[in-house]
XYZ file of C-alpha atoms in Angstrom:
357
model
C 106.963 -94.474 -76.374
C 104.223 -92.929 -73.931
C 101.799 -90.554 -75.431
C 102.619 -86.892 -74.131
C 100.134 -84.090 -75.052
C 103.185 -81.446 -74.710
C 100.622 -78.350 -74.999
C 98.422 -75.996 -77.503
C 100.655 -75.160 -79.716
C 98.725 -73.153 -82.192
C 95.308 -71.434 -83.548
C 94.690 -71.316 -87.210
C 93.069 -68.589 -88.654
C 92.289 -67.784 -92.064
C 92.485 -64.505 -93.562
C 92.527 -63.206 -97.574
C 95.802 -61.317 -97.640
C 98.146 -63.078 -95.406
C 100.898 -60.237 -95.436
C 99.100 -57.665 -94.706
C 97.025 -59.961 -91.585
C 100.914 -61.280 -90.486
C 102.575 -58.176 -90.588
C 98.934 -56.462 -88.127
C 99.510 -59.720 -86.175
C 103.278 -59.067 -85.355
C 102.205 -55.687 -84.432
C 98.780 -56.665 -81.901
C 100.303 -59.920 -80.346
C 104.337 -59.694 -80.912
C 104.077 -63.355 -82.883
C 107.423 -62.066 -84.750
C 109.349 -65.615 -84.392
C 108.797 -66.704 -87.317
C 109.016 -70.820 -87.610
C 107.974 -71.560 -91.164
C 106.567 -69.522 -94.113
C 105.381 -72.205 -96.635
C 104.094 -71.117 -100.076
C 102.948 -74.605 -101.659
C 99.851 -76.920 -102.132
C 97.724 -78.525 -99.648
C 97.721 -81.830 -101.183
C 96.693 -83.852 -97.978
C 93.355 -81.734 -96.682
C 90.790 -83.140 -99.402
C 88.394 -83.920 -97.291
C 88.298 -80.313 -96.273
C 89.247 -79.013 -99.591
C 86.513 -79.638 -101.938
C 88.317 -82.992 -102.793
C 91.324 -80.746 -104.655
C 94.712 -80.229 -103.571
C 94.693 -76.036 -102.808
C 97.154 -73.546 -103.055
C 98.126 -71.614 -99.652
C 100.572 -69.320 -97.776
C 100.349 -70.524 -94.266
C 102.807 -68.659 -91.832
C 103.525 -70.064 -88.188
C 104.895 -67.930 -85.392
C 104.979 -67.349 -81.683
C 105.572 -64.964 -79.007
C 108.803 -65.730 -76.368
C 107.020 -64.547 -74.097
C 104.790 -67.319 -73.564
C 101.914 -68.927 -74.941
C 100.877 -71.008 -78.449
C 101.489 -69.721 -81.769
C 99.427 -68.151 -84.752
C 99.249 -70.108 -88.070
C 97.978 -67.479 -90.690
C 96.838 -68.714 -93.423
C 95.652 -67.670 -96.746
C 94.502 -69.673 -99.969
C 96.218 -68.517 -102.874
C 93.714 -69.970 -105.519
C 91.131 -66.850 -105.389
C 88.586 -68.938 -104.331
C 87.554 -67.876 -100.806
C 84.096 -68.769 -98.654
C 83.654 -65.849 -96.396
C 81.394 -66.680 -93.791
C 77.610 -66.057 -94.541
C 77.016 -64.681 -91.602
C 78.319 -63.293 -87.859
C 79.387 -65.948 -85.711
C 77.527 -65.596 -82.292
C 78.501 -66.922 -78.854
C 76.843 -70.502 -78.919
C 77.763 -70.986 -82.594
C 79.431 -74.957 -82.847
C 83.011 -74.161 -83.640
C 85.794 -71.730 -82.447
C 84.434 -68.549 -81.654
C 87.306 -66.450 -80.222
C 91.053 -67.088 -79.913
C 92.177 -66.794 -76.468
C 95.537 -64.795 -75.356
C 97.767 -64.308 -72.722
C 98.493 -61.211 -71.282
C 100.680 -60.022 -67.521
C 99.390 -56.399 -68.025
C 95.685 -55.870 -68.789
C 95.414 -52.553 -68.214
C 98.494 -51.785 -70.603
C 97.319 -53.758 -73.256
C 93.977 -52.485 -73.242
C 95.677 -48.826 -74.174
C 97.872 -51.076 -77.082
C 94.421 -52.286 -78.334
C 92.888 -49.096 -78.131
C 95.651 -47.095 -79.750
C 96.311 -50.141 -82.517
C 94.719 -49.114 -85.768
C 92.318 -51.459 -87.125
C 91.955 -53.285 -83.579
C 88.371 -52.874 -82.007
C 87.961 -52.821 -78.554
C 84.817 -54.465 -77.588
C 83.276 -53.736 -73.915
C 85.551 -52.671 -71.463
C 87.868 -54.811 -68.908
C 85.582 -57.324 -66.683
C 86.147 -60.599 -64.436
C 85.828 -64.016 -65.361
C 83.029 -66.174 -63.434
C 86.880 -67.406 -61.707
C 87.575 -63.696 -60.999
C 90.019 -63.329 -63.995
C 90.168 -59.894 -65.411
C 89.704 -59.953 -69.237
C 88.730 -57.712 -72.096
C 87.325 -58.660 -75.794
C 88.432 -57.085 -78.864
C 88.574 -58.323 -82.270
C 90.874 -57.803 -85.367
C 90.335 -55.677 -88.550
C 88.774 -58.987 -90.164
C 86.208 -59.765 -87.615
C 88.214 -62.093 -85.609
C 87.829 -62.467 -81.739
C 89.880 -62.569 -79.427
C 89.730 -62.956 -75.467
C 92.462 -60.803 -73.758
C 93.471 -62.654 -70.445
C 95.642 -61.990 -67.639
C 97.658 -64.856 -67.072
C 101.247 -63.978 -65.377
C 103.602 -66.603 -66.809
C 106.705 -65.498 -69.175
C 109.106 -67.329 -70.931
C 111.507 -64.629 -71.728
C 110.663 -60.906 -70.940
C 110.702 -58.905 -74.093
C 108.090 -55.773 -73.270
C 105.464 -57.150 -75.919
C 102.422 -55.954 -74.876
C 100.308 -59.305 -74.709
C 102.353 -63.122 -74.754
C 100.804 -65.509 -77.033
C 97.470 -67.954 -77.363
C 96.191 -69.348 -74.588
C 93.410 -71.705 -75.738
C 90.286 -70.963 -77.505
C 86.277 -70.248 -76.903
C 84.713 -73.000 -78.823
C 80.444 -74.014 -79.298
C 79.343 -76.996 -78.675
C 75.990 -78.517 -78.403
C 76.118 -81.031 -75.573
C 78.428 -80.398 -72.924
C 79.187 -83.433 -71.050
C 79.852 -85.365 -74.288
C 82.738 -82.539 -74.969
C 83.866 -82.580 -71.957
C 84.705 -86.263 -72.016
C 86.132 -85.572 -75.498
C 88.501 -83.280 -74.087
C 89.895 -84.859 -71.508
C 90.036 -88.426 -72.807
C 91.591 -87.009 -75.621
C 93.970 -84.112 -74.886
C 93.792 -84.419 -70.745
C 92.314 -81.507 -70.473
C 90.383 -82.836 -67.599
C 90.404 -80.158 -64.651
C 87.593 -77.814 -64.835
C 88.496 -74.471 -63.568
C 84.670 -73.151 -63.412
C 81.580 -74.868 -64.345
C 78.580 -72.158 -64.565
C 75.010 -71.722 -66.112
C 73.261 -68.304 -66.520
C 73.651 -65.276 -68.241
C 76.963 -63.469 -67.964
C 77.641 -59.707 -67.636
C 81.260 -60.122 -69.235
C 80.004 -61.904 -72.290
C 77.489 -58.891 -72.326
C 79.628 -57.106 -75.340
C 79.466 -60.298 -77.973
C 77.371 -60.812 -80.499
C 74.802 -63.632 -79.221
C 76.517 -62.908 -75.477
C 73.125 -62.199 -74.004
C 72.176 -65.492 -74.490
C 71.867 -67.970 -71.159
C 75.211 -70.320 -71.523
C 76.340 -72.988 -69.903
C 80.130 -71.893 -69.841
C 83.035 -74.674 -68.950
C 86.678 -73.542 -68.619
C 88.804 -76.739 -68.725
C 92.356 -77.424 -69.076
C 95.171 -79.739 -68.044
C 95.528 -81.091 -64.148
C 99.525 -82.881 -64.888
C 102.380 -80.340 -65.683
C 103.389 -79.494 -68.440
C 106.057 -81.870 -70.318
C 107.877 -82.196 -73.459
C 110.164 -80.301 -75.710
C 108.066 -77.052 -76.245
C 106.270 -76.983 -73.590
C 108.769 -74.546 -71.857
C 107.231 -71.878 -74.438
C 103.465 -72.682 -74.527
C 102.774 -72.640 -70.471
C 99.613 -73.719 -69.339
C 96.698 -73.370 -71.559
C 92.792 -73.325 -71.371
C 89.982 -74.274 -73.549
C 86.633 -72.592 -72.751
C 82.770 -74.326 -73.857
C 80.058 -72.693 -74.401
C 76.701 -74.347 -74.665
C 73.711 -71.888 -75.344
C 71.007 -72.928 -73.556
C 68.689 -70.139 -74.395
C 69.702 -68.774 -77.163
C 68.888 -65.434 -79.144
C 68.913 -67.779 -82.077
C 69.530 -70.998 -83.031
C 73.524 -72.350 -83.025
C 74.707 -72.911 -86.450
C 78.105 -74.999 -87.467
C 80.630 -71.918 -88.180
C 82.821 -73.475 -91.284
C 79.284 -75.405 -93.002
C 79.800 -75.136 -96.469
C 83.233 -73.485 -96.394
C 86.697 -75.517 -97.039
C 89.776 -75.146 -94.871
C 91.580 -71.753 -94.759
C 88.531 -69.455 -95.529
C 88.660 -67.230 -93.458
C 88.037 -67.268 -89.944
C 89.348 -70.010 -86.996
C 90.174 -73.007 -88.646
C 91.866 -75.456 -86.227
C 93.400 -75.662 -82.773
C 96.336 -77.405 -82.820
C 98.130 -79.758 -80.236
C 101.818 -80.109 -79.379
C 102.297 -83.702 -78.840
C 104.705 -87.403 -78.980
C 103.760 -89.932 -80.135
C 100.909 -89.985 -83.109
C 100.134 -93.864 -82.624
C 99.102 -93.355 -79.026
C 96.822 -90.101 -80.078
C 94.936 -92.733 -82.933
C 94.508 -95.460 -80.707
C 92.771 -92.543 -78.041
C 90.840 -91.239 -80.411
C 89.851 -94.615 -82.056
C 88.403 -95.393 -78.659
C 86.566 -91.933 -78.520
C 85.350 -92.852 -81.734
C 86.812 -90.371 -83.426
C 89.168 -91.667 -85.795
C 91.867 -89.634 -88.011
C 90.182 -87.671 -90.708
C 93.410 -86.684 -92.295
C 97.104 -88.080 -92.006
C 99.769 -85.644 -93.351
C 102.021 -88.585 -92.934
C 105.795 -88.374 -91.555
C 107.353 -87.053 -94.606
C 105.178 -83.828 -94.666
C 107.357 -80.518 -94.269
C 106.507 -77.058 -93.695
C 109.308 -74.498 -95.251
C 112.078 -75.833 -92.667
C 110.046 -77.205 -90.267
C 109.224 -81.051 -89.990
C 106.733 -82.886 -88.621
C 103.702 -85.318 -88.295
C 100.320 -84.007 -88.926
C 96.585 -85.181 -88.334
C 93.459 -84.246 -87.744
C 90.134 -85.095 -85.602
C 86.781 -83.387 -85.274
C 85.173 -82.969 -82.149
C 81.687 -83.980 -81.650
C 80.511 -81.233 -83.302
C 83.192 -81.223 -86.478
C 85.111 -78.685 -84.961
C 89.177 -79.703 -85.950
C 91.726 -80.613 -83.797
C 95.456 -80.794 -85.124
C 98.044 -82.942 -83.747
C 101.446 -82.067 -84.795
C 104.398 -84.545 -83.798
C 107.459 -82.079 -84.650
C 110.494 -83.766 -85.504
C 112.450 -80.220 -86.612
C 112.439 -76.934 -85.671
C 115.220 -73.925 -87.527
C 116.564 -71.809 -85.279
C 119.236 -70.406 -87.533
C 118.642 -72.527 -90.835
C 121.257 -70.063 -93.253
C 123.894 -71.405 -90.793
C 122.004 -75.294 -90.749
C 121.256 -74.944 -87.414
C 118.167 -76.602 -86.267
C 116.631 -78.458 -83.206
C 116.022 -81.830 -83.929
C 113.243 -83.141 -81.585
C 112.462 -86.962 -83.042
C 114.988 -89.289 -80.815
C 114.500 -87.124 -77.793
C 112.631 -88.317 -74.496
C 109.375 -87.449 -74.936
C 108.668 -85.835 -71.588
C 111.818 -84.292 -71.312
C 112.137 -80.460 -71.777
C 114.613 -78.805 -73.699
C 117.048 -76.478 -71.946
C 115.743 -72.876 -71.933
C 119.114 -71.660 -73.585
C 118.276 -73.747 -76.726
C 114.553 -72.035 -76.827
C 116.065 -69.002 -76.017
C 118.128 -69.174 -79.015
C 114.786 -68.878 -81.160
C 115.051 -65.006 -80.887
C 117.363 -64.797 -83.440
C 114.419 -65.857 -85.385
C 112.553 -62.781 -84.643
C 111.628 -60.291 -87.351
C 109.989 -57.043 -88.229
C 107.611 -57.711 -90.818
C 106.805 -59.696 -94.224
C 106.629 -58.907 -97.518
């Protein structure tokens, strides 16, 4: 089997009341598919758990329109790290989420109308003349809204779903070999140093960066990938800094709240080890190939990057599409480069809901 990185498929972030975060989610990014809502116990994160299996809610779910999915998560044990302090442009970890978007102008009046959304600067370019805007959610998440044209399926949401992420690091070439090595995100879409006018808005984003938008130069392949479209990972290495870059999750377990992972689409979970083995950056965690999440099924693992931020890799073997009526996609015996028709994706509308309780 050849090792296929199919695409992002999702951003973690962890919140303290997952229904009420879901249910503002459905409503500021149109993430209403829902693929699994799993109520159970972490039992194979210790590392990242404070060495004890964890209670958690964690909810996954896209947008048909296009683009990765959300996993929000919440611990359900009452015992929740906030973070100590703002995170600030520079800061070694995920800073903002990234998300797609074919309208910017209309979903900059969504944003501003949304309650508990915070607009933050106005609508400015890219350094690769991309038009963008910042906002962040009612818990102090980021988020970069981009315009990026592709659709899946048209549905008049007013943004698609996650492009990539904005994530610190502290030596730039090193990530950048990470990256692509790893994940083949190995074309680099602009490569600038300086200060930035459009980073202007963020807290820390007067800082002088060295900023690095990277993402894959193959197409896109495998049995997703129809949904996620191209995505992007930004870097950001401060090289003069208002103050000092800190680690964003030090001293906090997985699921506090904030970005916890960015997570990969991918075949074959051998091939990813022995790449990462060579990168010297061996599994931290194995989920194994029995792990389930409410009717999902999969293969999970995890890697830092060189600065401990976490990577997921996710092999799925099952998605439901209509699971009262046993109807699911089975993905495990299928080519791994080969993408699934668009009516079977299509068919995951009928997994679309309102809200959750």
């Amino acid at each position: 089997m050849e090792t296929v990185i199919c695409g992002i498929q999702q951003i973690g972030v962890g919140v303290c009341d997952v229904v009420e975060a879901y249910n503002w989610y459905i409503k500021a990014f149109g993430c209403d598919v829902m693929i699994a809502d799993a109520d159970g116990v972490a039992e194979r994160m210790l590392p990242y758990t404070g060495g004890k299996p964890r209670r958690r809610r964690a909810i996954l779910a896209v947008n048909l329109q296009g683009g990765a999915g959300f996993e929000v998560w919440q611990p359900m044990d009452g015992n929740i790290h906030k973070p100590a302090a703002e995170a600030r442009l520079g800061d070694y970890g995920t800073f903002a989420g990234r998300v797609k978007c074919a309208d910017l102008d209309a979903a900059y009046a969504h944003f501003q109308a949304l309650k508990g959304a915070k607009l933050l600067g106005n609508i400015s370019l890219s350094p690769c003349g991309q038009k963008h805007f910042f906002m962040s959610d009612p818990y102090g998440n980021i988020y970069d809204i981009v315009e990026d044209g592709y659709r899946f399926v048209e549905l008049g949401l007013p943004t698609g779903g996650v492009d990539g992420e904005m994530i610190g690091v502290s030596d730039m070439d090193r990530s950048l070999r990470f990256y692509a090595e790893l994940v083949g995100f190995d074309k680099v879409i602009y490569d600038e140093t300086g200060t930035f006018g459009d980073l202007a808005p963020l807290p820390g984003g007067n800082g002088r960066f060295r900023r690095v938008r990277i993402a894959p130069s193959g197409p896109s392949e495998g049995p997703l990938s129809d949904i996620y479209g191209q995505g992007s990972i930004e870097l950001f290495q401060a090289i003069e800094p208002e103050q000092a870059p800190v680690k964003l999750y030090e001293g906090r377990w997985w699921g506090d709240p904030g970005f916890i992972q960015l997570c990969f689409d991918i075949k074959n979970m051998k091939g990813i080890r022995e790449r990462a083995l060579a990168l010297g950056h061996d599994f931290v965690c194995d989920g194994g190939e029995d792990f389930k999440m409410d009717a999902a099924d999969g293969h999970f693992t995890y890697v830092e990057d060189p600065d401990g931020t976490l990577i997921e890799f996710v092999e799925t073997f099952k998605i439901p599409v209509l699971p009262k009526l046993g109807i699911y996609l089975n993905l495990k015996k299928r080519d791994e480069r080969r993408k699934l028709p668009r009516f079977l994706l299509k068919a995951l509308r009928f997994m679309r809901i309102a809200s959750i309780k």
